Coordinates of C-alpha atoms in Angstrom, one line a residue:
M1405 CA 184.8 145.1 -65.9
A1406 CA 183.8 143.8 -62.4
E1407 CA 185.8 146.6 -60.8
K1408 CA 184.0 149.2 -62.9
L1409 CA 180.6 147.9 -61.8
V1410 CA 181.7 148.0 -58.2
N1411 CA 182.9 151.6 -58.6
E1412 CA 179.6 152.6 -60.3
N1413 CA 177.6 151.0 -57.5
I1414 CA 179.6 153.0 -54.9
I1415 CA 179.1 156.2 -56.8
E1416 CA 175.4 155.5 -57.0
Q1417 CA 175.1 154.8 -53.3
L1418 CA 176.9 158.1 -52.5
K1419 CA 174.8 160.0 -55.0
N1420 CA 171.6 158.7 -53.5
G1421 CA 172.7 159.2 -49.9
I1422 CA 172.4 155.5 -48.9
A1423 CA 176.0 154.6 -48.7
Q1424 CA 176.9 153.0 -45.3
F1425 CA 180.3 153.6 -43.8
E1426 CA 182.3 151.7 -41.2
L1427 CA 185.1 153.2 -38.9
V1428 CA 188.5 151.6 -39.0
A1429 CA 191.8 152.4 -37.3
S1430 CA 195.0 153.1 -39.3
P1431 CA 196.4 151.0 -40.8
V1432 CA 193.3 149.9 -42.6
P1433 CA 192.7 146.1 -42.7
P1434 CA 191.1 144.4 -45.6
I1435 CA 187.3 144.9 -46.0
L1436 CA 185.4 142.0 -44.6
T1437 CA 183.1 140.1 -46.9
S1438 CA 180.6 138.7 -44.5
K1439 CA 179.6 141.4 -42.1
F1440 CA 180.5 144.9 -40.9
Y1441 CA 183.9 145.5 -39.3
K1442 CA 183.3 146.0 -35.6
C1443 CA 184.5 149.4 -34.4
P1444 CA 187.0 149.6 -31.5
P1445 CA 185.7 150.5 -28.1
A1446 CA 184.6 154.1 -27.7
T1447 CA 187.4 154.8 -25.2
L1448 CA 189.9 154.7 -28.1
L1449 CA 188.3 157.8 -29.6
A1450 CA 190.1 159.9 -27.0
D1451 CA 193.4 158.3 -27.8
D1452 CA 195.5 160.7 -29.8
G1453 CA 197.6 157.7 -31.0
H1454 CA 194.8 156.4 -33.1
R1455 CA 193.5 157.8 -36.4
F1456 CA 190.1 156.8 -37.7
F1457 CA 188.9 156.7 -41.2
A1458 CA 185.5 156.0 -42.8
R1459 CA 185.1 153.7 -45.8
I1460 CA 182.1 152.2 -47.6
G1461 CA 180.6 149.4 -45.7
Q1462 CA 178.4 146.6 -47.1
S1463 CA 174.7 147.3 -47.7
L1464 CA 171.9 145.6 -45.8
G1465 CA 172.0 141.9 -46.6
R1466 CA 173.7 140.7 -49.8
G1467 CA 174.3 142.9 -52.7
S1468 CA 173.1 146.5 -53.3
P1469 CA 169.8 147.6 -51.9
A1470 CA 168.8 148.3 -55.5
M1471 CA 169.1 144.6 -56.3
K1472 CA 166.7 143.7 -53.5
K1473 CA 163.1 142.8 -54.1
V1474 CA 161.0 146.0 -53.9
E1475 CA 158.4 145.8 -51.1
Q1476 CA 155.0 147.3 -51.1
Y1477 CA 153.5 149.1 -48.0
S1478 CA 151.1 152.0 -47.2
V1479 CA 152.6 155.2 -45.9
Q1480 CA 151.3 156.8 -42.7
K1481 CA 152.5 160.4 -42.7
V1482 CA 154.2 161.6 -39.6
T1483 CA 154.4 165.3 -38.4
G1484 CA 157.7 166.9 -39.4
D1485 CA 158.4 168.9 -36.2
G1486 CA 161.8 167.5 -35.3
R1487 CA 160.3 164.5 -33.6
C1488 CA 159.5 162.6 -36.8
L1489 CA 161.8 159.6 -36.0
F1490 CA 160.5 159.3 -32.5
R1491 CA 156.9 159.8 -33.6
A1492 CA 157.2 157.2 -36.4
L1493 CA 158.6 154.7 -34.0
V1494 CA 156.0 155.1 -31.2
K1495 CA 153.3 155.2 -33.9
G1496 CA 154.6 151.9 -35.3
M1497 CA 154.9 150.1 -32.0
A1498 CA 151.4 151.2 -31.1
F1499 CA 150.1 150.0 -34.5
N1500 CA 151.6 146.6 -33.9
K1501 CA 149.7 146.3 -30.7
G1502 CA 146.4 147.5 -32.3
I1503 CA 146.5 150.8 -30.5
S1504 CA 145.7 154.2 -32.1
L1505 CA 147.4 157.1 -30.5
K1506 CA 145.9 160.5 -30.1
P1507 CA 148.1 163.4 -31.4
Q1508 CA 149.1 164.5 -27.9
E1509 CA 149.8 160.9 -26.8
E1510 CA 152.0 160.5 -29.9
R1511 CA 153.9 163.6 -29.1
N1512 CA 154.4 162.8 -25.4
D1513 CA 155.5 159.2 -26.2
A1514 CA 157.9 160.6 -28.8
D1515 CA 159.4 162.9 -26.3
D1516 CA 159.7 160.1 -23.8
L1517 CA 161.7 158.1 -26.3
R1518 CA 164.0 161.1 -26.8
M1519 CA 164.6 161.4 -23.1
A1520 CA 165.2 157.6 -22.8
V1521 CA 168.1 158.0 -25.2
K1522 CA 169.4 160.9 -23.3
E1523 CA 169.3 159.1 -20.0
V1524 CA 171.2 156.0 -21.2
I1525 CA 173.8 157.9 -23.3
C1526 CA 174.3 161.1 -21.2
D1527 CA 173.3 160.4 -17.6
S1528 CA 174.8 157.0 -16.8
S1529 CA 178.3 155.9 -17.8
K1530 CA 177.3 152.3 -16.8
E1531 CA 174.4 152.3 -19.2
R1532 CA 176.4 154.0 -21.9
R1533 CA 178.8 151.2 -22.1
Q1534 CA 176.0 148.9 -23.3
Y1535 CA 175.6 151.1 -26.4
E1536 CA 179.1 151.4 -27.7
E1537 CA 178.1 151.3 -31.4
A1538 CA 175.7 154.2 -30.9
L1539 CA 178.3 156.1 -28.9
V1540 CA 180.9 155.7 -31.7
A1541 CA 178.3 157.0 -34.3
I1542 CA 177.6 160.0 -32.1
T1543 CA 181.2 161.0 -31.3
V1544 CA 182.2 160.8 -35.0
D1545 CA 180.1 163.9 -35.6
E1546 CA 180.4 165.8 -32.4
P1547 CA 181.7 165.7 -28.8
L1548 CA 179.4 163.7 -26.5
K1549 CA 178.8 166.8 -24.3
R1550 CA 177.5 168.8 -27.3
Y1551 CA 175.2 165.9 -28.3
C1552 CA 173.8 165.7 -24.8
Q1553 CA 173.0 169.4 -24.9
R1554 CA 171.2 169.1 -28.2
I1555 CA 169.2 166.0 -27.8
V1556 CA 167.0 167.5 -25.1
R1557 CA 165.7 170.1 -27.6
P1558 CA 162.3 169.2 -29.2
D1559 CA 163.6 170.1 -32.7
F1560 CA 166.6 167.7 -32.5
W1561 CA 166.5 165.3 -35.4
G1562 CA 166.9 161.6 -34.6
G1563 CA 168.8 159.3 -36.8
E1564 CA 170.9 156.1 -36.8
S1565 CA 172.5 156.7 -33.4
E1566 CA 169.0 156.9 -31.8
L1567 CA 167.8 153.9 -33.7
L1568 CA 170.8 151.9 -32.4
V1569 CA 169.8 152.8 -28.9
L1570 CA 166.1 152.5 -29.1
S1571 CA 166.0 149.2 -30.9
K1572 CA 168.0 147.6 -28.1
L1573 CA 166.3 149.6 -25.3
C1574 CA 162.8 148.8 -26.4
G1575 CA 163.7 145.3 -27.7
Q1576 CA 162.3 146.4 -31.1
P1577 CA 163.3 145.2 -34.5
I1578 CA 163.3 148.2 -37.0
I1579 CA 163.8 148.3 -40.7
V1580 CA 164.5 151.6 -42.5
Y1581 CA 163.4 151.9 -46.2
I1582 CA 163.8 154.5 -48.9
P1583 CA 161.3 155.1 -51.7
E1584 CA 162.0 153.1 -54.8
H1585 CA 161.8 156.3 -57.0
E1586 CA 164.6 157.9 -55.0
H1587 CA 167.0 155.2 -55.9
T1588 CA 166.1 154.6 -59.6
R1589 CA 167.7 156.9 -62.1
G1590 CA 164.5 157.4 -64.0
G1591 CA 162.6 158.5 -60.9
W1592 CA 159.9 155.8 -61.3
G1593 CA 158.6 153.2 -58.9
S1594 CA 156.1 153.2 -56.1
G1595 CA 157.6 150.6 -53.8
F1596 CA 160.2 150.7 -51.0
I1597 CA 163.7 149.4 -50.7
P1598 CA 165.2 148.4 -47.3
I1599 CA 168.5 150.0 -46.5
A1600 CA 169.2 149.3 -42.8
E1601 CA 168.0 147.0 -40.0
Y1602 CA 168.3 147.3 -36.3
G1603 CA 167.4 144.9 -33.4
T1604 CA 167.2 141.8 -35.6
E1605 CA 167.8 139.6 -32.5
F1606 CA 164.3 140.6 -31.2
R1607 CA 162.5 139.2 -34.3
K1608 CA 162.9 135.6 -33.1
G1609 CA 162.1 136.2 -29.4
S1610 CA 163.8 134.5 -26.5
K1611 CA 163.0 132.4 -23.5
N1612 CA 161.9 135.5 -21.6
G1613 CA 160.2 137.3 -24.4
K1614 CA 157.9 136.8 -27.4
P1615 CA 159.0 137.6 -31.0
R1616 CA 158.4 141.3 -31.8
K1617 CA 156.8 142.6 -34.9
V1618 CA 159.0 144.8 -37.1
V1619 CA 158.4 148.6 -37.2
R1620 CA 159.1 149.8 -40.7
L1621 CA 160.2 153.4 -41.1
L1622 CA 160.4 155.3 -44.4
Y1623 CA 163.3 157.7 -44.7
S1624 CA 162.8 160.2 -47.5
G1625 CA 163.4 163.9 -48.4
K1626 CA 165.3 166.1 -46.0
N1627 CA 165.9 163.8 -43.0
H1628 CA 162.2 162.9 -42.6
Y1629 CA 160.8 159.7 -41.4
D1630 CA 157.3 158.3 -42.0
L1631 CA 155.8 155.0 -41.0
L1632 CA 155.2 152.0 -43.4
V1633 CA 152.4 149.6 -42.6

């Protein structure tokens, strides 16, 4: 019975597009119960002696996202011009500082974030080594060279790889949510469910920096991000 419930949960995650995967080398070791399996260094991706597989990883926190307490926020719409992830992030960071960005400022700052990712991932091998998790996520889908050609385009969609870089680069905790109604079978619910978190270490602050307010992003529809406040 328990195995059936687990299988149903996995199918539901795949159906709703919120399943998280982790990369493992062959042979596949047992799935860890406490946290994600750490992927091997990116240099192994070029080693023909290693085969890599994806498998379902654990959801954010304990249990399925559907079992989490639904949270309530207001949605601030973000322009869907290919910059939506970057726009939502700069809009959220500005909001946390009590700043309201003009449309052109938002667009310029969004493009600056895009180029910042490009600089650390594509222009500096030294910097790149500090973002191995993002590098693995990128090279699973395409060669790094191809990625570096595409990211400079203004219509390039950002996603998890860019969030992994920017959360660390900006020292910014980020939580991504989905609409409650997209997860429930009946299509009801007006709240939001957290599905991924980045930069958690910056929530507590450090000796050299103050705790940072979380930026909450809403992922919905066809690869679109809005801001939750």
